[in-house]
């Protein structure tokens, strides 16, 4: 058998998937990063109408339909006070592809990519696949990423750093001051800041701000998606926006890897972005209520947990053996070290499940905690 590329040999199936496969069929799944709400009806109907009319039978523009890109530009104006040219947007196959093409277009062999640890599993893997060198950095006590730590990590070999707020797996929300600093760092050191804003609308405390708001040199690109905001994970529709020069380079990768995002999903996303935003608010309010119940449960168990101010994840500090004990009792959680070395001693809990199921899981976790401490 022929050899495999060194890049792919450095990447393995994520620890999240390993946990899923080890769990029983009847287990309560608190490991899945997916909203448990339906996709809004108006988004579904837009896709159905496009299919029935034959609009989706051919390729769209590589960048996506003009109407979708205009809707994305309007969204950035409405939500972020950002002026985005629709020509500087690429519709992608989820936020995952947006991250992939951003790194592929900017990272050469051996270039360093700085990202949070613990952080989203794709940052490390996609850096390897681009031929780069991962450079994870630790977080503050509240699990936010300190701009000073990022700046200290930058060398002449650094191509990019990744900011994720609200964050997966921590639920942490960066402050506006932090975001301003990240934009400054990108400018002063002439490196790319990739801002992963997929959880933008799930903010309970503080406010979501983008480093793109403070970017004056074109060194920030923004990755976003409909997946979490509109419960459209299966539709695989995201986007990336940045300066025209950067978009044109990312388009070269996207064109050959993907050609264009799924046409039905593009029509659904356009409707989601331009239609009623009530479902976004309803989901956010439900996630916040669940978060509060979960934190109360952790407090009663005696588990320390930095308060997640966004997304739908919590990362409590847990005793040795806790994750295994909880999984054995039928609740799927993810060990913190699946998200980086600094996640060791933590667990990631997703509260993207209904309140009744969440309370049942909390009772089981409490029993597991008591058993570990006996």
Coordinates of C-alpha atoms in Angstrom, one line a residue:
X1 CA 0.0 0.0 0.0
X2 CA 1.3 3.5 -0.8
X3 CA 2.1 6.0 1.9
X4 CA -0.3 8.6 3.2
X5 CA 0.4 12.3 3.4
X6 CA 2.2 13.4 6.6
X7 CA -0.5 16.1 6.9
X8 CA -3.4 13.6 7.2
X9 CA -1.4 11.3 9.4
X10 CA -1.2 14.1 12.0
X11 CA -5.0 14.2 12.2
X12 CA -7.3 11.7 13.9
X13 CA -11.0 11.3 14.4
X14 CA -12.1 13.8 17.1
X15 CA -12.4 12.7 20.7
X16 CA -16.0 13.9 20.6
X17 CA -16.9 11.2 18.0
X18 CA -15.1 8.6 20.1
X19 CA -17.3 9.4 23.0
X20 CA -20.5 9.2 20.9
X21 CA -19.5 5.7 19.6
X22 CA -18.7 4.5 23.1
X23 CA -22.1 5.5 24.6
X24 CA -25.2 3.3 24.7
X25 CA -28.2 3.9 22.4
X26 CA -30.4 5.1 25.2
X27 CA -27.9 7.5 26.7
X28 CA -28.7 11.2 27.3
X29 CA -26.5 13.1 24.9
X30 CA -25.0 16.2 26.4
X31 CA -22.1 16.0 24.0
X32 CA -23.7 17.2 20.8
X33 CA -23.1 20.8 19.7
X34 CA -26.4 21.1 17.9
X35 CA -29.6 23.1 18.8
X36 CA -32.5 20.9 19.6
X37 CA -35.0 23.3 17.9
X38 CA -36.5 22.9 14.4
X39 CA -35.3 25.0 11.5
X40 CA -37.7 27.9 11.1
X41 CA -40.6 27.1 8.8
X42 CA -40.0 30.0 6.5
X43 CA -36.4 28.8 5.9
X44 CA -37.6 25.3 5.1
X45 CA -40.4 26.5 2.8
X46 CA -37.9 28.7 0.9
X47 CA -35.8 25.6 0.1
X48 CA -38.9 23.6 -0.9
X49 CA -40.1 26.4 -3.2
X50 CA -36.7 26.7 -4.8
X51 CA -36.6 22.9 -5.4
X52 CA -40.1 22.8 -6.9
X53 CA -39.4 25.7 -9.2
X54 CA -36.2 24.2 -10.5
X55 CA -34.0 27.0 -9.2
X56 CA -31.6 24.5 -7.5
X57 CA -31.0 22.3 -10.5
X58 CA -27.7 24.0 -11.5
X59 CA -24.6 25.4 -10.0
X60 CA -24.9 28.8 -8.4
X61 CA -22.1 31.3 -8.6
X62 CA -18.9 30.0 -6.8
X63 CA -19.5 32.7 -4.2
X64 CA -23.2 31.8 -3.8
X65 CA -26.3 33.5 -5.1
X66 CA -26.2 37.3 -5.2
X67 CA -29.4 37.4 -3.2
X68 CA -27.9 35.3 -0.4
X69 CA -24.7 37.4 -0.3
X70 CA -26.8 40.5 -0.2
X71 CA -28.7 39.0 2.8
X72 CA -25.4 38.3 4.5
X73 CA -24.2 41.8 3.9
X74 CA -27.5 43.2 5.3
X75 CA -27.2 40.9 8.3
X76 CA -23.7 42.3 9.1
X77 CA -25.1 45.9 8.8
X78 CA -28.0 45.0 11.0
X79 CA -26.2 43.0 13.7
X80 CA -22.6 44.2 13.6
X81 CA -22.8 47.7 12.1
X82 CA -20.4 46.5 9.5
X83 CA -20.4 47.6 5.8
X84 CA -19.8 44.4 3.8
X85 CA -19.8 44.3 0.0
X86 CA -21.7 41.2 -1.2
X87 CA -18.8 40.6 -3.6
X88 CA -16.6 40.1 -0.5
X89 CA -18.6 37.1 0.7
X90 CA -18.3 33.4 0.0
X91 CA -21.1 31.1 0.9
X92 CA -19.6 27.8 2.2
X93 CA -20.5 24.3 3.2
X94 CA -21.0 25.3 6.8
X95 CA -18.7 27.3 9.0
X96 CA -16.3 24.3 8.9
X97 CA -15.5 24.9 5.2
X98 CA -15.2 28.6 5.8
X99 CA -12.5 27.9 8.4
X100 CA -10.8 25.4 6.1
X101 CA -10.5 27.7 3.1
X102 CA -9.4 30.6 5.4
X103 CA -6.4 28.6 6.6
X104 CA -5.6 27.0 3.3
X105 CA -5.4 30.4 1.6
X106 CA -3.1 31.9 4.2
X107 CA -0.9 29.2 5.8
X108 CA 2.3 27.9 4.2
X109 CA 4.2 24.8 5.2
X110 CA 5.6 25.4 8.7
X111 CA 3.6 28.6 9.4
X112 CA 2.3 28.9 12.9
X113 CA -1.4 29.3 13.7
X114 CA -2.3 30.5 17.2
X115 CA -5.6 29.4 18.7
X116 CA -7.3 28.9 22.1
X117 CA -6.6 25.8 24.3
X118 CA -9.1 24.5 25.1
X119 CA -10.6 25.3 21.8
X120 CA -12.7 24.0 18.9
X121 CA -11.2 20.7 17.7
X122 CA -11.1 21.9 14.0
X123 CA -8.5 24.6 14.7
X124 CA -5.7 22.1 15.4
X125 CA -6.7 19.7 12.7
X126 CA -7.2 22.3 9.9
X127 CA -3.8 23.8 10.7
X128 CA -2.2 20.4 10.2
X129 CA -4.1 19.8 6.9
X130 CA -2.9 23.2 5.7
X131 CA 0.7 22.1 6.4
X132 CA 1.0 24.6 9.3
X133 CA 2.2 24.2 12.9
X134 CA -0.5 24.5 15.6
X135 CA 0.4 26.9 18.5
X136 CA -2.3 26.6 21.2
X137 CA -2.4 29.1 24.0
X138 CA -3.9 28.8 27.4
X139 CA -6.8 30.8 28.7
X140 CA -7.7 33.1 31.6
X141 CA -9.4 31.8 34.7
X142 CA -12.8 32.7 33.1
X143 CA -11.8 30.8 30.0
X144 CA -11.5 33.8 27.7
X145 CA -8.4 34.3 25.6
X146 CA -6.1 37.1 26.7
X147 CA -4.9 39.3 23.8
X148 CA -1.5 39.6 25.7
X149 CA -1.1 35.9 25.6
X150 CA -1.8 35.8 21.9
X151 CA 0.6 38.7 21.2
X152 CA 3.4 36.9 23.2
X153 CA 2.9 33.8 21.1
X154 CA 3.3 35.5 17.8
X155 CA 6.7 35.0 16.0
X156 CA 8.0 35.8 12.6
X157 CA 6.6 32.4 11.5
X158 CA 3.0 33.2 12.6
X159 CA 0.5 33.4 9.8
X160 CA -2.7 33.6 11.7
X161 CA -4.5 33.5 15.0
X162 CA -8.1 32.4 15.7
X163 CA -10.6 34.2 17.9
X164 CA -13.8 32.4 18.9
X165 CA -16.5 34.3 20.8
X166 CA -18.9 33.0 22.1
X167 CA -16.6 30.0 22.3
X168 CA -16.9 26.3 21.8
X169 CA -16.2 24.5 24.1
X170 CA -16.1 27.0 27.0
X171 CA -19.1 29.3 26.4
X172 CA -16.8 32.3 27.1
X173 CA -17.5 35.7 25.6
X174 CA -14.7 38.1 24.8
X175 CA -15.1 41.7 25.8
X176 CA -15.2 44.6 23.3
X177 CA -11.8 45.7 24.6
X178 CA -10.4 42.3 23.8
X179 CA -11.8 42.4 20.3
X180 CA -10.3 45.8 19.7
X181 CA -6.9 44.4 20.9
X182 CA -7.1 41.4 18.6
X183 CA -7.6 43.8 15.6
X184 CA -4.7 45.9 16.8
X185 CA -2.5 42.8 17.1
X186 CA -3.4 41.6 13.6
X187 CA -2.5 45.1 12.3
X188 CA 0.7 45.7 14.3
X189 CA 2.1 42.2 13.5
X190 CA 0.7 41.9 10.0
X191 CA -0.9 38.5 10.7
X192 CA -4.4 37.3 9.9
X193 CA -7.1 37.3 12.6
X194 CA -9.7 34.6 11.9
X195 CA -12.8 35.5 13.9
X196 CA -15.1 32.5 14.4
X197 CA -18.5 34.0 15.2
X198 CA -20.8 31.0 14.6
X199 CA -22.3 31.4 18.1
X200 CA -22.8 35.2 17.8
X201 CA -26.5 35.2 18.7
X202 CA -26.2 33.0 21.8
X203 CA -24.9 35.7 24.2
X204 CA -26.5 35.9 27.7
X205 CA -24.1 38.4 29.4
X206 CA -22.1 41.1 27.8
X207 CA -22.3 41.7 24.1
X208 CA -21.0 40.2 20.9
X209 CA -18.5 42.4 19.1
X210 CA -16.3 41.4 16.2
X211 CA -12.7 42.4 15.7
X212 CA -13.7 43.3 12.2
X213 CA -15.4 46.4 13.6
X214 CA -12.0 47.6 14.6
X215 CA -10.0 46.4 11.6
X216 CA -8.3 49.2 9.6
X217 CA -5.8 47.1 7.6
X218 CA -7.8 44.2 6.1
X219 CA -6.2 41.7 8.4
X220 CA -9.5 40.2 9.9
X221 CA -11.7 37.7 8.2
X222 CA -15.0 36.6 9.8
X223 CA -16.4 33.1 9.7
X224 CA -20.1 32.6 10.5
X225 CA -23.0 30.2 9.7
X226 CA -26.7 29.6 9.9
X227 CA -26.0 26.4 11.8
X228 CA -26.4 27.6 15.4
X229 CA -28.4 30.8 15.1
X230 CA -31.2 29.1 13.1
X231 CA -30.8 25.5 14.1
X232 CA -29.6 24.6 10.6
X233 CA -26.6 22.3 11.3
X234 CA -27.7 19.8 8.7
X235 CA -28.2 22.3 6.0
X236 CA -24.4 23.0 5.9
X237 CA -24.5 26.7 5.1
X238 CA -21.9 29.1 6.3
X239 CA -19.9 32.0 5.0
X240 CA -16.6 33.9 5.2
X241 CA -16.1 37.6 4.6
X242 CA -13.0 39.8 4.5
X243 CA -11.1 42.1 2.2
X244 CA -11.5 41.6 -1.5
X245 CA -7.9 40.4 -1.9
X246 CA -8.4 37.7 0.8
X247 CA -11.8 36.6 -0.5
X248 CA -10.4 36.1 -4.0
X249 CA -7.6 33.8 -2.7
X250 CA -10.1 31.9 -0.5
X251 CA -12.3 31.5 -3.6
X252 CA -9.6 29.7 -5.4
X253 CA -9.6 27.0 -2.7
X254 CA -13.4 26.9 -2.4
X255 CA -13.9 26.7 -6.2
X256 CA -11.9 23.5 -6.5
X257 CA -12.9 21.9 -3.2
X258 CA -16.6 22.7 -3.3
X259 CA -17.6 24.6 -6.5
X260 CA -20.5 26.2 -4.6
X261 CA -22.5 25.6 -1.5
X262 CA -25.7 23.5 -1.7
X263 CA -28.2 25.5 -3.7
X264 CA -31.3 24.5 -1.6
X265 CA -29.4 25.5 1.5
X266 CA -28.6 28.9 0.0
X267 CA -32.3 29.7 -0.5
X268 CA -33.1 28.5 3.0
X269 CA -30.3 30.6 4.5
X270 CA -31.5 33.7 2.6
X271 CA -34.9 33.3 4.0
X272 CA -33.6 32.7 7.5
X273 CA -31.4 35.8 7.4
X274 CA -34.1 38.1 6.0
X275 CA -37.2 36.7 7.6
X276 CA -38.5 36.9 11.2
X277 CA -35.8 36.7 13.8
X278 CA -38.1 35.6 16.6
X279 CA -36.8 32.0 16.6
X280 CA -33.3 33.3 17.3
X281 CA -34.5 35.1 20.4
X282 CA -36.6 32.2 21.5
X283 CA -33.6 29.8 21.3
X284 CA -31.3 32.2 23.1
X285 CA -33.8 32.6 26.0
X286 CA -34.3 28.8 26.3
X287 CA -30.5 28.2 26.3
X288 CA -30.0 30.9 29.0
X289 CA -32.7 29.3 31.2
X290 CA -31.1 25.9 30.8
X291 CA -27.6 27.3 31.6
X292 CA -28.9 28.7 34.9
X293 CA -30.4 25.3 35.9
X294 CA -27.2 23.5 34.9
X295 CA -25.0 25.9 36.9
X296 CA -27.2 25.5 39.9
X297 CA -26.8 21.8 39.6
X298 CA -23.0 22.0 39.4
X299 CA -23.1 24.2 42.6
X300 CA -25.1 21.6 44.5
X301 CA -22.6 18.9 43.3
X302 CA -19.7 21.0 44.5
X303 CA -18.2 21.3 41.0
X304 CA -16.6 24.6 40.1
X305 CA -17.6 26.0 36.7
X306 CA -16.7 29.3 35.1
X307 CA -20.0 31.0 34.2
X308 CA -20.5 30.5 30.4
X309 CA -21.8 33.8 29.1
X310 CA -22.8 32.5 25.6
X311 CA -23.1 29.5 23.2
X312 CA -24.7 26.5 24.9
X313 CA -21.7 24.8 26.6
X314 CA -20.3 24.7 30.1
X315 CA -16.9 23.4 31.2
X316 CA -16.9 22.4 34.8
X317 CA -13.7 21.3 36.6
X318 CA -14.2 17.6 37.4
X319 CA -12.4 15.0 39.5
X320 CA -10.5 12.2 38.0
X321 CA -12.7 9.5 36.6
X322 CA -15.8 11.7 36.6
X323 CA -16.3 11.6 32.8
X324 CA -16.1 7.9 32.7
X325 CA -18.5 7.5 35.6
X326 CA -21.1 9.8 34.0
X327 CA -20.9 8.0 30.7
X328 CA -21.2 4.6 32.4
X329 CA -24.4 5.9 34.0
X330 CA -25.9 6.9 30.6
X331 CA -25.1 10.6 30.1
X332 CA -22.7 11.5 27.2
X333 CA -20.3 14.2 28.1
X334 CA -16.9 15.1 26.5
X335 CA -13.6 15.0 28.3
X336 CA -12.0 18.4 28.3
X337 CA -8.7 17.2 26.9
X338 CA -10.5 16.4 23.6
X339 CA -10.2 20.2 23.1
X340 CA -6.6 20.6 23.9
X341 CA -4.1 19.8 26.7
X342 CA -5.3 22.6 28.9
X343 CA -8.8 21.0 28.9
X344 CA -7.5 18.2 31.1
X345 CA -9.5 18.2 34.3
X346 CA -12.5 19.7 32.7
X347 CA -15.6 18.3 30.9
X348 CA -17.6 19.9 28.2
X349 CA -21.4 19.8 28.7
X350 CA -23.8 20.8 26.0
X351 CA -27.2 22.0 27.2
X352 CA -28.7 21.9 23.8
X353 CA -31.4 19.6 25.0
X354 CA -34.9 20.1 26.5
X355 CA -35.2 21.1 30.1
X356 CA -36.8 17.9 31.4
X357 CA -34.0 15.8 29.9
X358 CA -31.4 18.2 31.2
X359 CA -32.7 17.9 34.7
X360 CA -32.7 14.1 34.5
X361 CA -29.0 14.3 33.3
X362 CA -28.1 16.6 36.2
X363 CA -29.5 14.1 38.7
X364 CA -27.4 11.4 37.1
X365 CA -24.3 13.6 37.1
X366 CA -24.9 14.3 40.8
X367 CA -25.1 10.6 41.6
X368 CA -21.9 10.1 39.6
X369 CA -20.1 12.9 41.5
X370 CA -21.1 11.4 44.9
X371 CA -19.9 8.0 43.8
X372 CA -16.5 9.3 42.7
X373 CA -16.0 11.1 46.1
X374 CA -16.9 8.0 48.2

